[in-house]
């Protein structure tokens, strides 16, 4: 069991940056694969980034080169650094944890945070 709490969202102009944090409580954080997903109004939840237990990361083309996921196992925290933000990045961002292999599919994640709003103005 792990509890996740996201923070760091806000309003930013296009081209700006934000860093999201996801604090995890519970045992064995280092054994979880961690992912970031986002959901805009009227749209389905989409994959943003994933980092495996071994530290490997994966991104969709929509954010590749702009977003970076990282984790600090000692602090039980995963981060999402977002640079060169675009209006289409506007969404509620969720972090998720999975006790298993890394995955880009939200349906396989076992634990989810409450989400943090990111709004990018034009």
Tab-separated table of N, CA, C and O in Angstrom:
chain	number	residue	atom	x	y	z
A	1	UNK	N	0.832	-1.180	0.000
A	1	UNK	CA	0.000	0.000	0.000
A	1	UNK	C	0.879	1.248	0.000
A	1	UNK	O	1.843	1.332	0.764
A	2	UNK	N	0.529	2.196	-0.858
A	2	UNK	CA	1.240	3.459	-0.922
A	2	UNK	C	0.227	4.578	-1.173
A	2	UNK	O	-0.741	4.409	-1.921
A	3	UNK	N	0.434	5.707	-0.524
A	3	UNK	CA	-0.393	6.890	-0.732
A	3	UNK	C	0.421	7.941	-1.474
A	3	UNK	O	1.592	8.156	-1.154
A	4	UNK	N	-0.202	8.589	-2.442
A	4	UNK	CA	0.483	9.538	-3.302
A	4	UNK	C	-0.199	10.896	-3.235
A	4	UNK	O	-1.430	10.982	-3.307
A	5	UNK	N	0.595	11.961	-3.128
A	5	UNK	CA	0.078	13.323	-3.082
A	5	UNK	C	0.888	14.192	-4.028
A	5	UNK	O	2.083	14.392	-3.825
A	6	UNK	N	0.217	14.724	-5.063
A	6	UNK	CA	0.879	15.589	-6.030
A	6	UNK	C	0.856	17.045	-5.568
A	6	UNK	O	-0.054	17.468	-4.852
A	7	UNK	N	1.833	17.808	-6.027
A	7	UNK	CA	1.884	19.238	-5.773
A	7	UNK	C	2.718	19.901	-6.863
A	7	UNK	O	3.399	19.224	-7.626
A	8	UNK	N	2.665	21.214	-6.915
A	8	UNK	CA	3.498	21.964	-7.838
A	8	UNK	C	2.790	22.507	-9.059
A	8	UNK	O	3.401	23.226	-9.860
A	9	UNK	N	1.523	22.179	-9.230
A	9	UNK	CA	0.792	22.701	-10.366
A	9	UNK	C	0.498	24.181	-10.206
A	9	UNK	O	0.696	24.771	-9.145
A	10	UNK	N	0.029	24.789	-11.285
A	10	UNK	CA	-0.292	26.203	-11.251
A	10	UNK	C	-0.535	26.753	-12.630
A	10	UNK	O	-0.696	26.007	-13.600
A	11	UNK	N	-0.572	28.070	-12.714
A	11	UNK	CA	-0.788	28.785	-13.967
A	11	UNK	C	0.540	29.326	-14.473
A	11	UNK	O	1.280	29.979	-13.736
A	12	UNK	N	0.826	29.051	-15.729
A	12	UNK	CA	2.078	29.497	-16.331
A	12	UNK	C	1.826	29.882	-17.779
A	12	UNK	O	0.935	29.336	-18.436
A	13	UNK	N	2.592	30.836	-18.276
A	13	UNK	CA	2.476	31.233	-19.669
A	13	UNK	C	3.180	30.241	-20.579
A	13	UNK	O	4.100	29.538	-20.164
A	14	UNK	N	2.736	30.179	-21.817
A	14	UNK	CA	3.377	29.305	-22.791
A	14	UNK	C	4.869	29.598	-22.854
A	14	UNK	O	5.296	30.751	-22.860
A	15	UNK	N	5.650	28.529	-22.888
A	15	UNK	CA	7.095	28.649	-22.887
A	15	UNK	C	7.707	28.581	-21.508
A	15	UNK	O	8.934	28.453	-21.390
A	16	UNK	N	6.894	28.635	-20.478
A	16	UNK	CA	7.377	28.583	-19.115
A	16	UNK	C	7.611	27.174	-18.628
A	16	UNK	O	7.465	26.201	-19.365
A	17	UNK	N	7.961	27.071	-17.346
A	17	UNK	CA	8.299	25.789	-16.745
A	17	UNK	C	7.598	25.596	-15.413
A	17	UNK	O	7.285	26.557	-14.710
A	18	UNK	N	7.365	24.350	-15.069
A	18	UNK	CA	6.849	23.947	-13.775
A	18	UNK	C	7.504	22.638	-13.381
A	18	UNK	O	7.881	21.843	-14.250
A	19	UNK	N	7.624	22.409	-12.095
A	19	UNK	CA	8.069	21.123	-11.597
A	19	UNK	C	7.019	20.557	-10.663
A	19	UNK	O	6.690	21.167	-9.647
A	20	UNK	N	6.504	19.401	-11.018
A	20	UNK	CA	5.530	18.713	-10.198
A	20	UNK	C	6.236	17.727	-9.280
A	20	UNK	O	7.248	17.137	-9.650
A	21	UNK	N	5.685	17.552	-8.092
A	21	UNK	CA	6.204	16.587	-7.140
A	21	UNK	C	5.102	15.631	-6.736
A	21	UNK	O	3.933	15.999	-6.686
A	22	UNK	N	5.477	14.418	-6.439
A	22	UNK	CA	4.552	13.410	-5.945
A	22	UNK	C	5.199	12.742	-4.753
A	22	UNK	O	6.178	12.003	-4.912
A	23	UNK	N	4.670	13.018	-3.577
A	23	UNK	CA	5.205	12.448	-2.345
A	23	UNK	C	4.478	11.154	-2.029
A	23	UNK	O	3.248	11.110	-2.017
A	24	UNK	N	5.241	10.129	-1.755
A	24	UNK	CA	4.686	8.811	-1.470
A	24	UNK	C	4.913	8.442	-0.019
A	24	UNK	O	5.984	8.682	0.536
A	25	UNK	N	3.911	7.853	0.578
A	25	UNK	CA	4.037	7.309	1.917
A	25	UNK	C	3.785	5.812	1.860
A	25	UNK	O	3.057	5.322	0.990
A	26	UNK	N	4.387	5.107	2.785
A	26	UNK	CA	4.264	3.669	2.781
A	26	UNK	C	5.607	3.010	2.536
A	26	UNK	O	6.581	3.667	2.172
A	27	UNK	N	5.626	1.738	2.708
A	27	UNK	CA	6.870	0.996	2.582
A	27	UNK	C	7.191	0.645	1.140
A	27	UNK	O	6.302	0.487	0.311
A	28	UNK	N	8.467	0.514	0.887
A	28	UNK	CA	8.924	-0.043	-0.370
A	28	UNK	C	8.779	0.837	-1.594
A	28	UNK	O	8.554	0.321	-2.697
A	29	UNK	N	8.929	2.157	-1.444
A	29	UNK	CA	8.802	3.057	-2.583
A	29	UNK	C	9.731	2.666	-3.724
A	29	UNK	O	9.360	2.735	-4.897
A	30	UNK	N	10.934	2.260	-3.384
A	30	UNK	CA	11.919	1.937	-4.403
A	30	UNK	C	11.530	0.724	-5.240
A	30	UNK	O	12.106	0.494	-6.304
A	31	UNK	N	10.565	-0.049	-4.787
A	31	UNK	CA	10.125	-1.231	-5.524
A	31	UNK	C	9.017	-0.911	-6.527
A	31	UNK	O	8.635	-1.781	-7.308
A	32	UNK	N	8.497	0.306	-6.504
A	32	UNK	CA	7.401	0.694	-7.391
A	32	UNK	C	7.911	1.350	-8.664
A	32	UNK	O	8.848	2.150	-8.641
A	33	UNK	N	7.262	1.019	-9.747
A	33	UNK	CA	7.392	1.806	-10.960
A	33	UNK	C	6.432	2.981	-10.848
A	33	UNK	O	5.290	2.823	-10.413
A	34	UNK	N	6.893	4.162	-11.240
A	34	UNK	CA	6.111	5.379	-11.072
A	34	UNK	C	5.812	6.020	-12.418
A	34	UNK	O	6.674	6.077	-13.291
A	35	UNK	N	4.598	6.523	-12.543
A	35	UNK	CA	4.202	7.167	-13.780
A	35	UNK	C	3.472	8.471	-13.546
A	35	UNK	O	2.923	8.710	-12.468
A	36	UNK	N	3.484	9.320	-14.561
A	36	UNK	CA	2.685	10.540	-14.596
A	36	UNK	C	1.699	10.434	-15.747
A	36	UNK	O	2.072	10.036	-16.861
A	37	UNK	N	0.467	10.805	-15.477
A	37	UNK	CA	-0.595	10.832	-16.470
A	37	UNK	C	-1.320	12.161	-16.357
A	37	UNK	O	-1.241	12.830	-15.328
A	38	UNK	N	-2.026	12.549	-17.406
A	38	UNK	CA	-2.778	13.790	-17.361
A	38	UNK	C	-4.133	13.609	-18.021
A	38	UNK	O	-4.321	12.759	-18.875
A	39	UNK	N	-5.070	14.450	-17.602
A	39	UNK	CA	-6.411	14.392	-18.151
A	39	UNK	C	-6.966	15.801	-18.287
A	39	UNK	O	-7.091	16.525	-17.299
A	40	UNK	N	-7.280	16.185	-19.504
A	40	UNK	CA	-7.886	17.475	-19.792
A	40	UNK	C	-9.400	17.321	-19.837
A	40	UNK	O	-9.908	16.221	-20.068
A	41	UNK	N	-10.149	18.405	-19.630
A	41	UNK	CA	-11.608	18.316	-19.672
A	41	UNK	C	-12.098	17.724	-20.982
A	41	UNK	O	-11.679	18.146	-22.064
A	42	UNK	N	-12.976	16.744	-20.881
A	42	UNK	CA	-13.549	16.122	-22.057
A	42	UNK	C	-12.652	15.139	-22.772
A	42	UNK	O	-13.035	14.618	-23.820
A	43	UNK	N	-11.477	14.879	-22.223
A	43	UNK	CA	-10.544	13.962	-22.858
A	43	UNK	C	-10.214	12.800	-21.932
A	43	UNK	O	-10.408	12.877	-20.725
A	44	UNK	N	-9.710	11.740	-22.516
A	44	UNK	CA	-9.304	10.584	-21.735
A	44	UNK	C	-7.941	10.809	-21.112
A	44	UNK	O	-7.147	11.626	-21.574
A	45	UNK	N	-7.682	10.068	-20.053
A	45	UNK	CA	-6.390	10.151	-19.397
A	45	UNK	C	-5.299	9.656	-20.337
A	45	UNK	O	-5.451	8.623	-20.989
A	46	UNK	N	-4.196	10.389	-20.396
A	46	UNK	CA	-3.120	10.022	-21.294
A	46	UNK	C	-1.787	9.928	-20.572
A	46	UNK	O	-1.530	10.615	-19.585
A	47	UNK	N	-0.954	9.085	-21.096
A	47	UNK	CA	0.370	8.850	-20.560
A	47	UNK	C	1.266	10.060	-20.772
A	47	UNK	O	1.261	10.664	-21.846
A	48	UNK	N	2.054	10.390	-19.744
A	48	UNK	CA	2.987	11.509	-19.806
A	48	UNK	C	4.430	11.052	-19.633
A	48	UNK	O	5.319	11.473	-20.370
A	49	UNK	N	4.678	10.218	-18.630
A	49	UNK	CA	6.039	9.765	-18.366
A	49	UNK	C	6.000	8.584	-17.412
A	49	UNK	O	5.082	8.455	-16.612
A	50	UNK	N	7.004	7.737	-17.487
A	50	UNK	CA	7.138	6.631	-16.550
A	50	UNK	C	8.607	6.438	-16.227
A	50	UNK	O	9.471	6.639	-17.091
A	51	UNK	N	8.877	6.090	-14.984
A	51	UNK	CA	10.236	5.765	-14.571
A	51	UNK	C	10.198	4.428	-13.840
A	51	UNK	O	9.382	4.212	-12.951
A	52	UNK	N	11.063	3.539	-14.244
A	52	UNK	CA	11.075	2.197	-13.698
A	52	UNK	C	11.905	2.118	-12.431
A	52	UNK	O	12.582	3.074	-12.041
A	53	UNK	N	11.860	0.968	-11.805
A	53	UNK	CA	12.673	0.744	-10.613
A	53	UNK	C	14.151	0.850	-10.915
A	53	UNK	O	14.942	1.231	-10.050
A	54	UNK	N	14.523	0.536	-12.139
A	54	UNK	CA	15.913	0.601	-12.547
A	54	UNK	C	16.329	1.987	-13.016
A	54	UNK	O	17.497	2.207	-13.333
A	55	UNK	N	15.383	2.921	-13.085
A	55	UNK	CA	15.689	4.286	-13.460
A	55	UNK	C	15.450	4.635	-14.908
A	55	UNK	O	15.620	5.800	-15.295
A	56	UNK	N	15.062	3.683	-15.716
A	56	UNK	CA	14.768	3.980	-17.101
A	56	UNK	C	13.482	4.776	-17.240
A	56	UNK	O	12.553	4.598	-16.458
A	57	UNK	N	13.415	5.653	-18.217
A	57	UNK	CA	12.244	6.496	-18.403
A	57	UNK	C	11.730	6.412	-19.828
A	57	UNK	O	12.486	6.127	-20.766
A	58	UNK	N	10.441	6.677	-19.981
A	58	UNK	CA	9.779	6.633	-21.274
A	58	UNK	C	8.805	7.787	-21.370
A	58	UNK	O	8.142	8.118	-20.391
A	59	UNK	N	8.711	8.402	-22.555
A	59	UNK	CA	7.821	9.534	-22.782
A	59	UNK	C	7.115	9.385	-24.116
A	59	UNK	O	7.669	8.827	-25.061
A	60	UNK	N	5.918	9.929	-24.229
A	60	UNK	CA	5.279	9.983	-25.543
A	60	UNK	C	5.885	11.119	-26.360
A	60	UNK	O	6.538	12.023	-25.822
A	61	UNK	N	5.679	11.078	-27.657
A	61	UNK	CA	6.245	12.103	-28.524
A	61	UNK	C	5.756	13.505	-28.163
A	61	UNK	O	6.470	14.489	-28.391
A	62	UNK	N	4.573	13.612	-27.592
A	62	UNK	CA	4.001	14.906	-27.286
A	62	UNK	C	4.800	15.692	-26.253
A	62	UNK	O	4.728	16.923	-26.221
A	63	UNK	N	5.559	15.005	-25.396
A	63	UNK	CA	6.319	15.689	-24.360
A	63	UNK	C	7.811	15.397	-24.418
A	63	UNK	O	8.587	16.039	-23.697
A	64	UNK	N	8.214	14.476	-25.246
A	64	UNK	CA	9.625	14.102	-25.333
A	64	UNK	C	10.487	15.321	-25.657
A	64	UNK	O	10.186	16.093	-26.568
A	65	UNK	N	11.561	15.464	-24.892
A	65	UNK	CA	12.451	16.593	-25.070
A	65	UNK	C	12.072	17.805	-24.258
A	65	UNK	O	12.875	18.740	-24.139
A	66	UNK	N	10.864	17.814	-23.697
A	66	UNK	CA	10.403	18.927	-22.880
A	66	UNK	C	10.213	18.546	-21.416
A	66	UNK	O	10.443	19.360	-20.528
A	67	UNK	N	9.767	17.324	-21.176
A	67	UNK	CA	9.486	16.851	-19.822
A	67	UNK	C	10.544	15.848	-19.388
A	67	UNK	O	11.052	15.072	-20.204
A	68	UNK	N	10.846	15.831	-18.094
A	68	UNK	CA	11.780	14.875	-17.526
A	68	UNK	C	11.230	14.336	-16.213
A	68	UNK	O	10.891	15.108	-15.317
A	69	UNK	N	11.159	13.023	-16.100
A	69	UNK	CA	10.729	12.390	-14.866
A	69	UNK	C	11.961	11.937	-14.091
A	69	UNK	O	12.958	11.509	-14.678
A	70	UNK	N	11.903	12.048	-12.782
A	70	UNK	CA	12.990	11.592	-11.928
A	70	UNK	C	12.409	11.110	-10.609
A	70	UNK	O	11.243	11.366	-10.298
A	71	UNK	N	13.211	10.406	-9.848
A	71	UNK	CA	12.748	9.930	-8.550
A	71	UNK	C	13.857	10.003	-7.529
A	71	UNK	O	15.041	9.861	-7.849
A	72	UNK	N	13.462	10.234	-6.285
A	72	UNK	CA	14.365	10.262	-5.156
A	72	UNK	C	13.839	9.230	-4.173
A	72	UNK	O	12.900	9.492	-3.418
A	73	UNK	N	14.425	8.055	-4.203
A	73	UNK	CA	13.922	6.967	-3.371
A	73	UNK	C	14.092	7.243	-1.880
A	73	UNK	O	13.284	6.791	-1.067
A	74	UNK	N	15.140	7.959	-1.513
A	74	UNK	CA	15.362	8.282	-0.113
A	74	UNK	C	14.248	9.162	0.437
A	74	UNK	O	13.860	9.032	1.602
A	75	UNK	N	13.727	10.058	-0.396
A	75	UNK	CA	12.641	10.939	0.022
A	75	UNK	C	11.270	10.380	-0.322
A	75	UNK	O	10.256	10.949	0.088
A	76	UNK	N	11.235	9.296	-1.068
A	76	UNK	CA	9.964	8.733	-1.485
A	76	UNK	C	9.187	9.684	-2.372
A	76	UNK	O	7.964	9.834	-2.234
A	77	UNK	N	9.871	10.321	-3.313
A	77	UNK	CA	9.260	11.348	-4.143
A	77	UNK	C	9.619	11.146	-5.611
A	77	UNK	O	10.760	10.794	-5.925
A	78	UNK	N	8.654	11.371	-6.472
A	78	UNK	CA	8.888	11.379	-7.907
A	78	UNK	C	8.572	12.777	-8.421
A	78	UNK	O	7.656	13.446	-7.915
A	79	UNK	N	9.325	13.233	-9.420
A	79	UNK	CA	9.189	14.577	-9.950
A	79	UNK	C	8.893	14.543	-11.444
A	79	UNK	O	9.237	13.588	-12.139
A	80	UNK	N	8.285	15.608	-11.910
A	80	UNK	CA	8.111	15.816	-13.336
A	80	UNK	C	8.494	17.257	-13.648
A	80	UNK	O	7.762	18.182	-13.297
A	81	UNK	N	9.647	17.435	-14.272
A	81	UNK	CA	10.086	18.748	-14.702
A	81	UNK	C	9.504	19.020	-16.077
A	81	UNK	O	9.743	18.253	-17.009
A	82	UNK	N	8.762	20.102	-16.211
A	82	UNK	CA	8.090	20.439	-17.458
A	82	UNK	C	8.628	21.770	-17.963
A	82	UNK	O	8.473	22.799	-17.302
A	83	UNK	N	9.254	21.744	-19.116
A	83	UNK	CA	9.805	22.937	-19.741
A	83	UNK	C	9.106	23.202	-21.064
A	83	UNK	O	8.464	22.324	-21.635
A	84	UNK	N	9.256	24.415	-21.561
A	84	UNK	CA	8.667	24.802	-22.845
A	84	UNK	C	7.200	24.418	-22.918
A	84	UNK	O	6.735	23.823	-23.899
A	85	UNK	N	6.463	24.768	-21.889
A	85	UNK	CA	5.064	24.370	-21.796
A	85	UNK	C	4.221	25.003	-22.893
A	85	UNK	O	4.450	26.140	-23.304
A	86	UNK	N	3.246	24.232	-23.335
A	86	UNK	CA	2.329	24.640	-24.389
A	86	UNK	C	0.905	24.638	-23.854
A	86	UNK	O	0.600	23.915	-22.910
A	87	UNK	N	0.009	25.417	-24.456
A	87	UNK	CA	-1.387	25.401	-23.999
A	87	UNK	C	-1.997	24.004	-23.995
A	87	UNK	O	-2.823	23.703	-23.126
A	88	UNK	N	-1.603	23.159	-24.922
A	88	UNK	CA	-2.140	21.813	-24.970
A	88	UNK	C	-1.665	20.925	-23.830
A	88	UNK	O	-2.149	19.802	-23.671
A	89	UNK	N	-0.723	21.405	-23.020
A	89	UNK	CA	-0.303	20.686	-21.823
A	89	UNK	C	-1.266	20.903	-20.660
A	89	UNK	O	-1.124	20.253	-19.620
A	90	UNK	N	-2.208	21.812	-20.810
A	90	UNK	CA	-3.168	22.097	-19.753
A	90	UNK	C	-3.981	20.855	-19.420
A	90	UNK	O	-4.604	20.251	-20.291
A	91	UNK	N	-3.965	20.473	-18.146
A	91	UNK	CA	-4.658	19.267	-17.699
A	91	UNK	C	-4.462	19.113	-16.200
A	91	UNK	O	-3.667	19.821	-15.584
A	92	UNK	N	-5.190	18.173	-15.626
A	92	UNK	CA	-4.900	17.714	-14.281
A	92	UNK	C	-3.864	16.605	-14.402
A	92	UNK	O	-4.059	15.649	-15.154
A	93	UNK	N	-2.787	16.735	-13.673
A	93	UNK	CA	-1.702	15.764	-13.728
A	93	UNK	C	-1.760	14.855	-12.509
A	93	UNK	O	-1.870	15.321	-11.375
A	94	UNK	N	-1.670	13.560	-12.759
A	94	UNK	CA	-1.735	12.549	-11.717
A	94	UNK	C	-0.448	11.728	-11.696
A	94	UNK	O	0.089	11.398	-12.749
A	95	UNK	N	0.001	11.387	-10.511
A	95	UNK	CA	1.059	10.393	-10.422
A	95	UNK	C	0.444	9.064	-10.021
A	95	UNK	O	-0.620	9.005	-9.406
A	96	UNK	N	1.112	8.003	-10.390
A	96	UNK	CA	0.606	6.660	-10.146
A	96	UNK	C	1.756	5.722	-9.844
A	96	UNK	O	2.890	5.944	-10.289
A	97	UNK	N	1.453	4.684	-9.089
A	97	UNK	CA	2.453	3.701	-8.702
A	97	UNK	C	1.988	2.300	-9.061
A	97	UNK	O	0.798	1.984	-8.958
A	98	UNK	N	2.933	1.480	-9.456
A	98	UNK	CA	2.640	0.098	-9.796
A	98	UNK	C	3.716	-0.812	-9.247
A	98	UNK	O	4.904	-0.563	-9.471
A	99	UNK	N	3.281	-1.834	-8.547
A	99	UNK	CA	4.200	-2.847	-8.065
A	99	UNK	C	4.306	-3.890	-9.165
A	99	UNK	O	3.548	-4.867	-9.208
A	100	UNK	N	5.236	-3.673	-10.031
A	100	UNK	CA	5.427	-4.523	-11.186
A	100	UNK	C	6.292	-3.792	-12.190
A	100	UNK	O	6.903	-2.779	-11.879
A	101	UNK	N	6.345	-4.304	-13.390
A	101	UNK	CA	7.133	-3.673	-14.421
A	101	UNK	C	6.577	-2.328	-14.834
A	101	UNK	O	5.384	-2.055	-14.680
A	102	UNK	N	7.437	-1.480	-15.366
A	102	UNK	CA	6.997	-0.186	-15.838
A	102	UNK	C	6.017	-0.329	-16.989
A	102	UNK	O	6.097	-1.268	-17.782
A	103	UNK	N	5.073	0.614	-17.068
A	103	UNK	CA	4.035	0.539	-18.083
A	103	UNK	C	3.552	1.930	-18.458
A	103	UNK	O	3.523	2.834	-17.628
A	104	UNK	N	3.157	2.093	-19.720
A	104	UNK	CA	2.567	3.341	-20.186
A	104	UNK	C	1.044	3.302	-20.116
A	104	UNK	O	0.386	4.278	-20.476
A	105	UNK	N	0.493	2.214	-19.665
A	105	UNK	CA	-0.957	2.031	-19.647
A	105	UNK	C	-1.522	2.314	-18.261
A	105	UNK	O	-1.177	1.635	-17.292
A	106	UNK	N	-2.405	3.295	-18.142
A	106	UNK	CA	-2.913	3.677	-16.820
A	106	UNK	C	-3.684	2.580	-16.111
A	106	UNK	O	-3.689	2.538	-14.878
A	107	UNK	N	-4.308	1.685	-16.864
A	107	UNK	CA	-5.152	0.676	-16.236
A	107	UNK	C	-4.385	-0.331	-15.400
A	107	UNK	O	-4.988	-1.046	-14.597
A	108	UNK	N	-3.077	-0.407	-15.558
A	108	UNK	CA	-2.298	-1.381	-14.797
A	108	UNK	C	-1.729	-0.795	-13.514
A	108	UNK	O	-1.162	-1.543	-12.709
A	109	UNK	N	-1.874	0.490	-13.296
A	109	UNK	CA	-1.353	1.108	-12.077
A	109	UNK	C	-2.305	0.898	-10.910
A	109	UNK	O	-3.522	1.045	-11.054
A	110	UNK	N	-1.747	0.597	-9.772
A	110	UNK	CA	-2.526	0.211	-8.606
A	110	UNK	C	-2.902	1.380	-7.703
A	110	UNK	O	-3.935	1.333	-7.030
A	111	UNK	N	-2.078	2.416	-7.674
A	111	UNK	CA	-2.283	3.516	-6.750
A	111	UNK	C	-2.172	4.840	-7.484
A	111	UNK	O	-1.326	5.011	-8.358
A	112	UNK	N	-3.026	5.797	-7.088
A	112	UNK	CA	-3.101	7.097	-7.738
A	112	UNK	C	-3.177	8.228	-6.739
A	112	UNK	O	-3.760	8.083	-5.663
A	113	UNK	N	-2.584	9.368	-7.106
A	113	UNK	CA	-2.725	10.570	-6.316
A	113	UNK	C	-3.998	11.305	-6.673
A	113	UNK	O	-4.775	10.882	-7.536
A	114	UNK	N	-4.226	12.442	-6.014
A	114	UNK	CA	-5.455	13.208	-6.211
A	114	UNK	C	-5.396	14.139	-7.415
A	114	UNK	O	-6.433	14.645	-7.856
A	115	UNK	N	-4.222	14.380	-7.939
A	115	UNK	CA	-4.053	15.236	-9.095
A	115	UNK	C	-3.703	16.671	-8.737
A	115	UNK	O	-4.057	17.165	-7.670
A	116	UNK	N	-3.008	17.343	-9.644
A	116	UNK	CA	-2.689	18.755	-9.490
A	116	UNK	C	-2.903	19.445	-10.834
A	116	UNK	O	-2.526	18.918	-11.883
A	117	UNK	N	-3.537	20.612	-10.807
A	117	UNK	CA	-3.915	21.309	-12.024
A	117	UNK	C	-2.734	22.074	-12.610
A	117	UNK	O	-2.053	22.821	-11.908
A	118	UNK	N	-2.519	21.893	-13.901
A	118	UNK	CA	-1.548	22.665	-14.660
A	118	UNK	C	-2.290	23.405	-15.754
A	118	UNK	O	-2.982	22.783	-16.565
A	119	UNK	N	-2.171	24.722	-15.770
A	119	UNK	CA	-2.828	25.536	-16.780
A	119	UNK	C	-1.779	26.378	-17.492
A	119	UNK	O	-1.040	27.130	-16.853
A	120	UNK	N	-1.726	26.254	-18.806
A	120	UNK	CA	-0.762	26.988	-19.616
A	120	UNK	C	-1.532	27.960	-20.496
A	120	UNK	O	-2.338	27.552	-21.328
A	121	UNK	N	-1.282	29.231	-20.320
A	121	UNK	CA	-1.967	30.260	-21.084
A	121	UNK	C	-1.186	30.597	-22.342
A	121	UNK	O	0.039	30.448	-22.402
A	122	UNK	N	-1.908	31.069	-23.351
A	122	UNK	CA	-1.280	31.449	-24.611
A	122	UNK	C	-0.919	32.918	-24.646
A	122	UNK	O	-0.167	33.368	-25.483
